[in-house]
XYZ file of C-alpha atoms in Angstrom:
754
model
C 138.575 144.675 114.416
C 137.638 144.539 118.110
C 140.710 142.410 118.760
C 142.907 145.136 117.238
C 141.281 147.907 119.327
C 141.769 145.946 122.505
C 145.410 145.458 121.611
C 145.907 149.204 121.127
C 144.258 150.011 124.451
C 146.502 147.532 126.259
C 149.615 149.007 124.603
C 148.632 152.553 125.611
C 147.985 151.412 129.224
C 151.403 149.765 129.509
C 153.109 152.731 127.902
C 151.405 155.252 130.228
C 152.297 153.226 133.335
C 155.918 152.920 132.264
C 156.035 156.617 131.287
C 154.656 157.731 134.653
C 157.072 155.449 136.496
C 159.990 156.851 134.533
C 158.999 160.448 135.380
C 158.705 159.580 139.083
C 162.094 157.881 139.101
C 163.746 160.875 137.474
C 162.121 163.171 139.992
C 163.361 161.074 142.885
C 166.874 160.968 141.439
C 166.826 164.735 141.052
C 165.863 165.131 144.712
C 168.714 162.845 145.753
C 171.320 164.375 143.510
C 170.072 167.848 144.305
C 171.799 167.603 147.657
C 175.226 167.330 146.075
C 175.955 171.029 146.604
C 174.418 171.202 150.057
C 176.125 171.116 153.451
C 177.092 167.871 155.298
C 173.968 167.926 157.521
C 171.448 168.473 154.780
C 168.450 166.144 154.774
C 166.911 164.977 151.510
C 163.436 163.503 151.306
C 163.650 159.788 150.620
C 161.931 158.761 147.370
C 159.069 156.360 147.539
C 159.737 152.869 146.199
C 157.759 152.262 143.046
C 156.541 148.940 141.720
C 157.822 147.248 139.727
C 161.135 147.073 141.587
C 163.158 147.670 138.396
C 162.310 151.384 138.681
C 163.370 151.744 142.335
C 166.132 154.024 143.575
C 169.093 151.730 144.454
C 170.540 151.285 147.915
C 173.265 148.930 149.122
C 173.571 147.792 152.761
C 176.958 148.685 154.259
C 178.877 145.455 154.942
C 182.383 144.276 155.662
C 184.444 143.119 152.750
C 188.040 142.845 151.699
C 189.220 146.124 150.179
C 192.425 146.625 148.295
C 193.856 146.044 144.875
C 194.270 142.345 144.187
C 196.663 141.102 141.492
C 195.892 137.760 139.895
C 197.935 134.988 138.322
C 196.791 131.613 137.041
C 198.582 128.393 137.799
C 198.314 124.657 137.409
C 199.469 121.894 139.708
C 202.245 119.917 138.040
C 204.890 117.395 139.121
C 208.481 118.475 139.712
C 210.633 117.818 136.647
C 214.290 116.811 136.530
C 216.015 117.459 133.191
C 218.533 115.152 131.525
C 220.619 117.530 129.429
C 223.937 118.238 127.760
C 226.074 121.158 128.931
C 227.663 121.337 125.479
C 226.449 120.688 121.962
C 226.381 116.932 121.307
C 225.221 114.309 118.849
C 223.112 111.551 120.387
C 223.655 108.016 119.115
C 221.289 106.130 121.442
C 218.168 107.053 123.358
C 217.092 104.328 125.723
C 213.723 105.574 127.029
C 210.297 106.630 125.864
C 207.640 108.866 127.389
C 205.844 107.031 130.193
C 208.799 104.832 131.216
C 209.794 104.579 134.869
C 213.520 104.935 135.460
C 215.743 104.589 138.489
C 218.321 107.181 139.464
C 221.526 106.419 137.585
C 219.893 104.580 134.663
C 221.449 105.439 131.298
C 218.985 107.618 129.403
C 221.036 108.446 126.302
C 224.553 108.300 124.916
C 226.534 110.218 122.339
C 228.505 108.617 119.534
C 231.722 107.716 121.365
C 233.552 106.017 118.481
C 236.428 108.493 118.381
C 236.797 108.869 122.117
C 236.559 105.077 122.577
C 239.437 104.635 120.136
C 241.503 107.174 122.066
C 240.675 105.463 125.353
C 241.628 102.084 123.902
C 244.942 103.439 122.596
C 245.813 105.040 125.930
C 244.812 101.870 127.798
C 247.099 99.876 125.507
C 249.951 102.289 126.200
C 249.330 102.062 129.941
C 249.236 98.273 129.759
C 252.505 98.261 127.781
C 254.177 100.543 130.338
C 252.951 98.337 133.170
C 254.395 95.295 131.358
C 257.698 97.140 131.036
C 257.631 97.925 134.729
C 256.892 94.312 135.630
C 259.683 93.199 133.293
C 262.137 95.545 134.982
C 261.110 94.178 138.389
C 261.495 90.579 137.261
C 264.815 91.177 135.484
C 266.102 93.045 138.509
C 265.210 90.157 140.811
C 266.887 87.535 138.620
C 269.936 89.772 137.908
C 270.423 90.438 141.633
C 270.059 86.729 142.354
C 272.763 85.981 139.790
C 275.043 88.736 141.163
C 274.599 87.412 144.682
C 275.725 83.968 143.532
C 278.776 85.559 141.914
C 279.488 87.495 145.123
C 279.276 84.278 147.135
C 281.931 82.840 144.844
C 284.205 85.835 145.544
C 283.591 85.414 149.247
C 284.542 81.726 148.930
C 287.659 82.697 147.031
C 288.382 85.490 149.530
C 289.016 88.221 146.942
C 288.135 91.403 148.808
C 288.526 93.618 145.746
C 286.137 91.399 143.756
C 283.677 91.340 146.624
C 283.723 95.141 146.723
C 283.311 95.246 142.948
C 280.294 92.919 143.139
C 278.754 95.074 145.857
C 279.161 98.118 143.606
C 277.652 96.209 140.691
C 274.672 95.137 142.805
C 274.203 98.725 144.007
C 274.457 100.082 140.453
C 271.907 97.537 139.213
C 269.505 98.717 141.876
C 270.025 102.371 140.934
C 269.617 101.637 137.224
C 266.394 99.703 137.855
C 264.998 102.437 140.086
C 265.767 105.033 137.395
C 264.150 102.953 134.647
C 261.073 102.394 136.804
C 260.911 106.112 137.710
C 260.872 106.989 134.011
C 258.161 104.407 133.397
C 256.172 105.661 136.397
C 256.325 109.227 135.079
C 255.035 108.060 131.699
C 252.318 106.086 133.498
C 251.329 109.204 135.442
C 250.949 111.194 132.223
C 249.022 108.447 130.503
C 246.709 107.898 133.467
C 245.996 111.608 133.570
C 245.224 111.519 129.840
C 242.967 108.508 130.404
C 241.209 110.245 133.273
C 240.486 113.232 131.055
C 239.227 110.996 128.274
C 236.980 109.089 130.688
C 235.675 112.396 132.046
C 234.908 113.479 128.483
C 233.186 110.158 127.831
C 231.180 110.479 131.033
C 229.813 113.718 129.607
C 228.546 111.727 126.631
C 226.608 109.302 128.812
C 223.467 110.873 130.226
C 221.945 109.233 133.286
C 218.786 109.794 135.307
C 219.393 112.344 138.094
C 216.299 111.091 139.913
C 213.929 108.140 139.932
C 210.595 108.861 138.296
C 208.578 108.811 135.078
C 209.824 110.068 131.708
C 207.459 112.824 130.550
C 209.526 114.285 127.723
C 212.031 112.977 125.177
C 213.512 115.178 122.487
C 212.149 114.431 119.047
C 215.050 113.038 117.012
C 213.006 112.638 113.825
C 215.268 114.904 111.749
C 218.534 115.141 113.657
C 220.542 113.640 116.497
C 221.940 117.050 117.446
C 221.259 118.652 120.821
C 222.245 122.192 121.698
C 224.110 123.223 124.805
C 221.723 123.254 127.793
C 218.979 121.565 125.787
C 216.975 118.836 127.478
C 217.368 115.362 126.048
C 214.666 114.038 128.368
C 212.791 115.044 131.523
C 211.824 112.932 134.520
C 208.877 113.898 136.705
C 208.018 112.924 140.263
C 204.259 112.730 140.763
C 204.795 112.743 144.542
C 206.441 116.170 144.434
C 203.878 118.729 143.235
C 203.986 122.496 142.913
C 202.087 125.340 141.206
C 203.423 126.514 137.873
C 202.302 129.621 135.970
C 202.798 130.874 132.447
C 202.000 134.507 133.227
C 205.194 136.145 134.454
C 208.830 135.096 134.381
C 211.123 135.319 137.401
C 212.945 138.425 136.156
C 209.648 140.347 135.754
C 207.937 139.177 138.933
C 206.810 142.187 140.974
C 204.860 140.688 143.887
C 207.793 139.458 145.950
C 207.293 141.993 148.731
C 203.507 141.774 148.812
C 202.257 140.925 152.292
C 199.345 138.692 151.284
C 199.666 135.787 148.834
C 197.064 133.067 148.736
C 194.968 130.674 146.698
C 192.007 128.381 147.325
C 192.485 124.633 147.395
C 189.281 122.625 147.622
C 187.393 125.705 148.783
C 189.856 126.583 151.551
C 192.105 129.597 151.555
C 195.785 128.638 151.770
C 198.969 130.657 151.846
C 201.346 130.355 148.933
C 205.061 131.078 148.689
C 207.394 131.612 145.776
C 209.307 128.558 144.652
C 212.612 128.722 146.507
C 215.217 129.445 143.844
C 218.618 130.345 145.279
C 220.191 133.757 144.668
C 222.869 132.046 142.574
C 220.235 130.383 140.386
C 218.292 133.606 139.853
C 221.485 135.543 139.073
C 222.527 132.885 136.571
C 219.102 132.952 134.894
C 219.139 136.732 134.538
C 222.737 136.842 133.306
C 222.033 134.242 130.636
C 218.468 135.406 129.825
C 217.070 131.997 130.704
C 214.346 132.936 133.133
C 211.640 130.379 133.983
C 207.989 131.192 134.576
C 207.063 131.858 138.185
C 206.238 128.868 140.347
C 204.785 128.571 143.830
C 204.352 126.111 146.668
C 201.616 125.802 149.285
C 203.417 124.577 152.428
C 201.567 121.854 154.311
C 198.805 121.599 151.697
C 198.103 118.484 149.658
C 197.793 119.497 146.018
C 196.078 117.490 143.293
C 197.992 116.970 140.066
C 196.287 118.516 137.048
C 194.144 121.081 138.903
C 194.068 124.767 138.015
C 194.408 127.440 140.689
C 193.894 131.197 140.818
C 196.635 132.992 142.758
C 195.931 136.231 144.637
C 198.405 138.964 145.663
C 197.876 142.080 147.839
C 200.386 144.710 148.906
C 198.868 144.957 152.402
C 197.618 142.449 154.931
C 194.416 140.812 153.740
C 191.495 141.625 156.057
C 187.826 142.605 155.972
C 186.616 146.079 156.839
C 183.520 148.247 156.427
C 183.465 149.343 152.805
C 181.261 151.474 150.629
C 180.952 151.246 146.863
C 182.757 153.931 144.914
C 179.494 154.476 143.026
C 178.076 155.839 146.316
C 180.814 158.381 147.025
C 180.520 162.121 146.236
C 183.197 164.740 146.767
C 182.817 168.453 147.513
C 185.530 170.879 148.608
C 187.877 167.992 149.313
C 185.347 166.228 151.563
C 183.705 162.875 150.862
C 180.061 162.111 151.604
C 177.364 159.557 150.806
C 173.564 159.409 150.978
C 172.202 157.162 153.704
C 168.612 155.963 153.506
C 166.413 156.972 156.439
C 162.719 156.371 157.117
C 161.393 159.447 155.391
C 164.498 161.231 154.203
C 168.090 160.689 153.009
C 170.972 161.740 155.209
C 173.857 163.383 153.467
C 176.659 161.863 155.544
C 180.253 163.041 155.557
C 182.663 160.066 155.733
C 186.336 159.456 156.329
C 187.701 156.945 153.833
C 190.730 154.686 153.592
C 192.117 152.290 150.986
C 190.317 151.631 147.736
C 190.489 149.072 144.959
C 188.642 151.194 142.439
C 185.269 149.623 143.175
C 184.991 149.750 146.955
C 186.609 151.965 149.579
C 187.277 151.366 153.265
C 185.084 153.398 155.646
C 187.090 154.629 158.624
C 184.449 156.898 160.170
C 180.928 158.182 159.505
C 178.912 155.019 158.781
C 177.753 151.936 160.630
C 177.363 148.375 159.388
C 173.900 147.672 157.954
C 173.074 151.213 156.931
C 171.659 151.428 153.415
C 173.722 153.607 151.104
C 172.477 155.047 147.835
C 174.535 154.122 144.759
C 174.383 155.304 141.188
C 173.027 152.698 138.827
C 172.281 152.957 135.111
C 171.288 149.323 134.678
C 167.716 148.130 134.993
C 167.124 145.774 137.883
C 165.471 142.494 136.758
C 161.689 142.291 137.011
C 161.387 138.557 136.533
C 163.970 136.375 138.150
C 164.773 133.291 140.136
C 166.824 133.326 143.320
C 169.959 131.210 142.959
C 171.771 130.004 146.091
C 175.512 130.325 145.622
C 177.357 127.109 146.367
C 180.852 125.787 145.819
C 181.263 123.466 142.852
C 183.954 122.288 140.440
C 184.507 124.509 137.445
C 185.413 122.434 134.379
C 186.200 123.214 130.765
C 186.214 120.067 128.646
C 188.284 119.866 125.471
C 187.966 117.238 122.770
C 189.917 115.955 119.792
C 189.502 113.227 117.218
C 193.063 113.444 115.893
C 194.491 110.296 117.491
C 197.253 107.979 116.291
C 199.265 105.180 117.881
C 202.242 106.717 119.673
C 205.751 105.836 118.508
C 207.647 106.991 121.585
C 210.967 105.184 121.168
C 213.730 105.969 118.705
C 216.583 104.098 117.059
C 219.155 106.568 115.747
C 221.273 105.382 112.826
C 224.668 106.913 112.078
C 227.407 105.867 109.663
C 230.446 104.122 111.145
C 232.574 104.841 108.089
C 233.222 107.558 105.541
C 232.359 106.921 101.931
C 229.616 107.025 99.359
C 226.021 106.723 100.605
C 223.485 104.289 99.154
C 219.881 104.627 100.347
C 218.125 101.258 100.345
C 214.885 101.919 102.242
C 212.541 104.875 101.757
C 210.820 106.629 104.654
C 207.709 105.044 106.114
C 207.020 101.651 107.659
C 209.993 99.364 108.198
C 210.363 95.900 109.701
C 213.139 94.582 111.907
C 215.960 93.300 109.699
C 215.160 95.505 106.723
C 218.306 96.934 105.109
C 218.156 100.717 105.496
C 221.318 102.037 103.844
C 224.837 101.098 102.808
C 228.119 102.986 102.592
C 230.969 102.176 100.230
C 234.322 103.010 101.744
C 236.628 105.646 100.285
C 239.736 103.804 101.546
C 241.910 102.739 98.620
C 243.128 99.206 98.006
C 246.709 100.396 98.611
C 245.843 101.481 102.169
C 244.083 98.165 102.794
C 247.099 96.256 101.485
C 249.498 98.340 103.562
C 247.480 97.583 106.733
C 247.559 93.882 105.876
C 251.332 93.985 105.270
C 251.830 95.559 108.703
C 250.126 92.533 110.241
C 252.140 90.131 108.097
C 255.458 91.816 109.031
C 254.556 91.723 112.716
C 253.652 88.019 112.510
C 256.914 87.216 110.687
C 259.017 89.108 113.219
C 257.279 87.348 116.060
C 257.819 83.947 114.496
C 261.568 84.600 114.211
C 261.695 85.811 117.822
C 259.954 82.665 119.028
C 262.399 80.435 117.111
C 265.377 82.259 118.607
C 263.864 82.094 122.083
C 263.111 78.364 121.876
C 266.624 77.573 120.584
C 268.384 79.693 123.205
C 266.255 78.371 126.044
C 266.848 74.756 125.076
C 270.634 75.298 125.110
C 270.423 76.848 128.581
C 268.237 74.012 129.875
C 270.668 71.404 128.453
C 273.634 73.128 130.127
C 271.733 73.362 133.403
C 270.890 69.661 133.333
C 274.522 68.766 132.586
C 275.694 70.931 135.461
C 273.350 69.189 137.857
C 275.431 65.988 137.526
C 278.600 67.644 138.747
C 279.672 67.520 142.450
C 281.443 70.117 144.504
C 284.797 68.484 143.833
C 284.227 69.024 140.129
C 284.299 72.797 140.622
C 288.109 72.740 140.706
C 290.401 74.664 143.031
C 291.809 77.531 141.019
C 290.038 80.861 140.842
C 288.904 80.656 137.210
C 287.445 77.155 137.678
C 285.545 78.228 140.758
C 284.143 81.295 139.047
C 283.022 79.106 136.142
C 281.619 76.099 137.940
C 280.481 77.195 141.412
C 276.617 77.713 141.559
C 276.456 76.991 137.822
C 272.971 75.391 138.020
C 271.533 78.336 139.932
C 273.129 80.888 137.624
C 271.887 79.081 134.520
C 268.385 79.084 136.032
C 268.655 82.850 136.466
C 269.469 83.156 132.740
C 266.499 80.937 131.853
C 264.202 83.039 134.063
C 265.429 86.264 132.441
C 264.863 84.772 128.996
C 261.320 83.665 129.973
C 260.503 87.114 131.349
C 261.579 88.747 128.088
C 259.614 86.199 126.068
C 256.440 86.746 128.087
C 256.795 90.514 127.620
C 257.425 90.133 123.882
C 254.385 87.845 123.453
C 252.067 90.229 125.322
C 253.340 93.199 123.315
C 252.815 91.244 120.130
C 249.208 90.313 121.118
C 248.373 93.935 121.862
C 250.014 95.348 118.742
C 248.465 92.723 116.491
C 244.954 93.417 117.866
C 245.427 97.136 117.114
C 246.680 96.461 113.583
C 243.808 94.031 112.989
C 241.264 96.704 113.972
C 242.847 99.167 111.589
C 242.739 96.596 108.813
C 239.091 95.689 109.580
C 238.151 99.359 109.615
C 239.784 99.931 106.224
C 238.136 96.790 104.871
C 234.628 97.748 106.094
C 232.546 99.012 103.210
C 234.677 97.328 100.558
C 233.374 94.575 98.259
C 235.037 92.037 100.575
C 233.154 93.342 103.646
C 229.967 95.296 102.820
C 228.727 97.916 105.278
C 224.938 97.756 105.550
C 222.754 99.098 108.371
C 219.522 97.200 109.113
C 216.450 98.127 111.154
C 216.557 96.942 114.752
C 212.798 97.055 115.325
C 209.490 97.293 113.540
C 208.766 100.974 113.232
C 208.432 104.107 111.146
C 211.399 105.655 109.312
C 211.840 109.383 108.992
C 213.466 111.056 105.994
C 217.108 110.143 105.409
C 219.606 112.980 105.634
C 221.455 111.728 102.506
C 220.595 110.514 99.038
C 222.284 107.820 96.998
C 225.632 109.006 95.706
C 226.195 111.588 98.449
C 229.522 111.671 100.237
C 229.162 110.922 103.948
C 231.563 111.300 106.843
C 232.079 108.805 109.592
C 229.758 109.559 112.527
C 227.149 111.360 110.367
C 223.481 111.118 111.308
C 221.478 109.304 108.638
C 217.938 108.497 109.786
C 215.763 107.809 112.846
C 213.280 104.968 113.163
C 210.474 105.435 115.672
C 208.898 102.365 117.232
C 206.418 101.497 119.963
C 208.498 99.445 122.358
C 210.915 96.573 122.379
C 208.718 94.233 124.408
C 205.343 94.361 122.654
C 203.735 92.023 125.169
C 204.556 94.280 128.112
C 204.359 97.686 126.432
C 201.126 99.438 127.369
C 199.038 101.097 124.668
C 200.068 104.721 124.206
C 198.252 107.275 122.085
C 199.375 110.528 120.510
C 196.701 113.231 120.445
C 196.779 116.549 118.563
C 194.496 119.556 118.486
C 194.602 121.777 115.436
C 192.297 124.634 116.463
C 193.652 125.909 119.755
C 192.022 129.322 120.054
C 189.240 128.221 122.397
C 191.045 125.332 124.083
C 193.446 124.804 126.918
C 196.333 122.428 127.034
C 196.238 119.092 128.822
C 198.194 118.688 132.041
C 200.561 115.968 133.179
C 198.964 113.252 135.240
C 195.366 114.175 134.480
C 192.715 111.673 133.467
C 191.737 111.282 129.813
C 188.587 109.721 128.389
C 188.704 107.957 125.008
C 185.427 107.008 123.321
C 184.501 105.036 120.256
C 180.786 104.399 119.742
C 179.747 102.329 122.797
C 183.316 101.708 124.010
C 185.096 103.816 126.586
C 188.689 103.776 127.805
C 190.379 105.809 130.497
C 193.945 106.984 130.348
C 196.533 109.299 131.841
C 198.427 112.179 130.253
C 202.112 111.148 130.345
C 203.758 113.738 128.123
C 203.263 117.145 126.530
C 204.666 119.188 123.710
C 206.834 121.620 125.723
C 206.617 125.395 125.879
C 209.870 126.588 124.334
C 209.616 129.883 126.221
C 209.968 128.080 129.540
C 213.213 127.201 131.317
C 214.088 124.714 134.032
C 216.229 126.440 136.674
C 218.106 124.251 139.150
C 221.456 123.453 140.775
C 223.276 120.217 140.086
C 226.766 119.260 141.265
C 227.030 122.669 142.963
C 226.474 124.462 139.640
C 223.470 126.496 138.463
C 221.783 125.470 135.206
C 218.875 126.785 133.136
C 217.771 124.355 130.448
C 214.842 124.138 128.066
C 213.017 121.594 125.920
C 212.356 121.956 122.204
C 208.939 121.319 120.733
C 208.260 118.174 118.736
C 209.047 118.110 115.016
C 205.561 116.859 114.113
C 202.049 117.949 115.093
C 200.810 121.269 116.402
C 201.450 123.149 119.583
C 198.737 121.189 121.366
C 200.193 117.691 121.199
C 200.276 115.222 124.065
C 200.636 111.544 124.888
C 198.241 109.304 126.775
C 198.805 105.902 128.343
C 195.624 103.838 128.011
C 194.152 101.585 130.692
C 193.378 98.557 128.570
C 193.893 97.391 125.012
C 193.101 99.251 121.785
C 193.719 98.335 118.189
C 195.288 100.824 115.799
C 191.962 101.121 114.007
C 190.157 101.886 117.274
C 192.724 104.533 118.148
C 192.402 106.260 114.789
C 188.589 106.224 114.872
C 188.184 107.275 118.508
C 187.972 110.734 120.078
C 189.493 111.937 123.306
C 188.269 114.384 125.932
C 189.978 115.921 128.933
C 189.503 118.710 131.417
C 191.429 121.611 129.979
C 190.491 123.498 133.142
C 189.445 121.944 136.443
C 189.157 124.070 139.570
C 187.873 122.332 142.673
C 185.245 123.818 145.042
C 184.898 127.384 143.830
C 181.966 129.730 143.232
C 180.325 128.755 139.938
C 177.279 130.563 138.527
C 175.049 129.981 135.533
C 176.098 132.329 132.750
C 172.580 133.840 132.808
C 173.231 135.238 136.302
C 176.228 137.334 135.175
C 175.878 140.707 133.420
C 178.252 143.208 131.836
C 178.296 146.994 131.823
C 180.700 149.754 130.974
C 181.389 151.744 134.111
C 183.138 155.049 134.597
C 184.517 153.756 137.889
C 187.096 151.759 135.986
C 186.609 153.089 132.443
C 186.119 149.574 131.143
C 183.521 146.853 130.958
C 182.828 145.197 134.300
C 180.974 142.019 135.178
C 178.343 142.104 137.882
C 175.505 140.103 139.411
C 172.253 141.097 141.095
C 172.703 140.006 144.685
C 169.912 139.640 147.217
C 171.199 141.225 150.403
C 168.957 141.769 153.457
C 165.933 141.855 151.186
C 167.532 144.371 148.836
C 168.502 143.663 145.239
C 172.029 145.006 144.972
C 174.429 145.237 142.069
C 177.649 143.417 142.996
C 180.730 143.593 140.782
C 182.540 140.282 140.306
C 185.760 139.084 138.725
C 185.477 136.198 136.282
C 187.962 133.509 135.403
C 189.086 134.082 131.770
C 187.043 131.282 130.279
C 187.679 129.809 126.834
C 184.669 127.522 126.903
C 180.973 128.013 126.145
C 179.860 125.668 128.901
C 177.064 127.866 130.324
C 179.036 128.408 133.564
C 181.049 131.245 135.039
C 183.795 130.781 137.625
C 183.659 133.765 140.023
C 187.173 134.624 141.191
C 186.039 137.343 143.606
C 182.878 139.189 144.661
C 180.757 136.286 145.944
C 181.029 133.467 148.423
C 179.070 130.349 149.274
C 175.728 131.187 150.918
C 175.115 134.350 148.922
C 171.908 134.651 146.889
C 171.856 136.034 143.374
C 169.195 136.551 140.731
C 169.106 134.785 137.435
């Protein structure tokens, strides 16, 4: 009973003290606010400070600070990326790289199915080769014909027949003209064919995609369900970790409104540095706008060494950034168009008229009427802490750690299987694990036996014709050789003396050799034409035969891997060049391929994405591995804007077919088994900002203020012995880590209460 009475007495004592204090505070506030309607020189008695301090009238020392509206953007330091892309829609047949690979400029990254274009190129090359053989034949026949005509002319000279000499000269001249005409026709055909070949090669070059820059592959299109790429879609991306810049996902280039702002800066390792917009050309920006392919804004910090994977806050002001005397807007009163504040004096408040300048909604520049250090009354509806600790503000790293236990071995390489023939599809292997050499599918050709037989008969007819030609050639040549050898035994006196005998016998050996040479030239040409034509007919026959019972068409797995779903089912009709299935595998050289892990995060609401190049920690019980983020699921809203070969491009990457939005790849330092990967968990710094103001969450408060008509964050700051409410801007945290990153409002060396 006594204990209860004592308790009641204590409660009444505390209540009375608090009640009296409240009445005194209200009286003091009334005296202060009572001067609102008075003249500029009116003096108001200063209220006495009452203990505890939480019931004191609030004053804020006048100090210098930066005043002006500051716009904010958030960026991350990433490596420059160089897309490998197709300007037109294309079907990829081979992809030669995986995420994490290092490639040299010019290395082949991917190729399209070039079966049809290769056939066209081969046909045109054969035609060019045939024309060149014709041209060489004409040259050789001309030489031997002219040699023969010259021998005949010498005979006419020996005989002394001027008319015959003149006739031979005309014949020699005509042979030259005829040969030049024939060669001109051939050359014109060669010109057309070479132009056609050049166009075909240019088309083929567009189907071979090479690395535009040396660096590391950080993205490869997911070909799990198709080998199709759209126009201006990235097949792969290469990044250069030595070329870093700041990338945002806040505003795109067409909506950026801070271009003409005078002050643009960020803080790198605690130091203020100037930033500049990434230098896109006018042509690039115009192209992006015209095609609605605008990238997110990016920035550079000239002369500053950036750290890959770090987050940065970017600041923008319309005017030059500078400090000036500033008073809180919660201290400013207005009457008859004039602004005034209440300044604390020893025994009274001065109602001081002031001239004001720029404002940011919380603080306003003081141009005239106040001096630095004067204590200015401000309106405050929040109770000042009674019990507190003083916390010294220091620079520290702000970190938000994200974790996931959804880990699997990464299959980063792909074998794309297409059908080389048209026909009826037969699926042999279901989706899932497959081993090298496993039969995947077969196709039975639709080519009829009649077409196969016709192709074979074409070869047979060509062979028969060639055999007859060779027999005729051998017989004719032997006769000419025999006649030449017989003529070699005759002397000059055997030529005879009459005109006919001379024309028949003089230079007979030489003229017979000319005939033999001409015959050999024609035979060589015929044999080369036959070889070329037969090879073409044999390819046609083999193509018709492929997929028949005599020559089954079966595709087998090239590597151990994981098959996706086939695009066809048994019995389906399939066209030549159709995509069938993709097999994903880990790497061709298992001994040299480093362990790579795929990580996914299902619940993304409170998490931030990983960043290229940043460190990853993988844990399993008492084991720990480190790793590096080497690839990310791309943001499909983003574009890569650049100029290549004097032409502007804006390309984008498509998200992966599997997994969620938050999916990334990690290269592990060390060895891990599949079981260890699947049982482990991974952690990474979703946000890491170096050397910034970080406070315990307990030191930061929130209030709704009429100054901004919204909730504002503030701290209680100890300034020249006074406890002052200081509004602060917080980084938009997604982590309950007990820390707050202060974007503005405090600096190292300040003291706050917690």
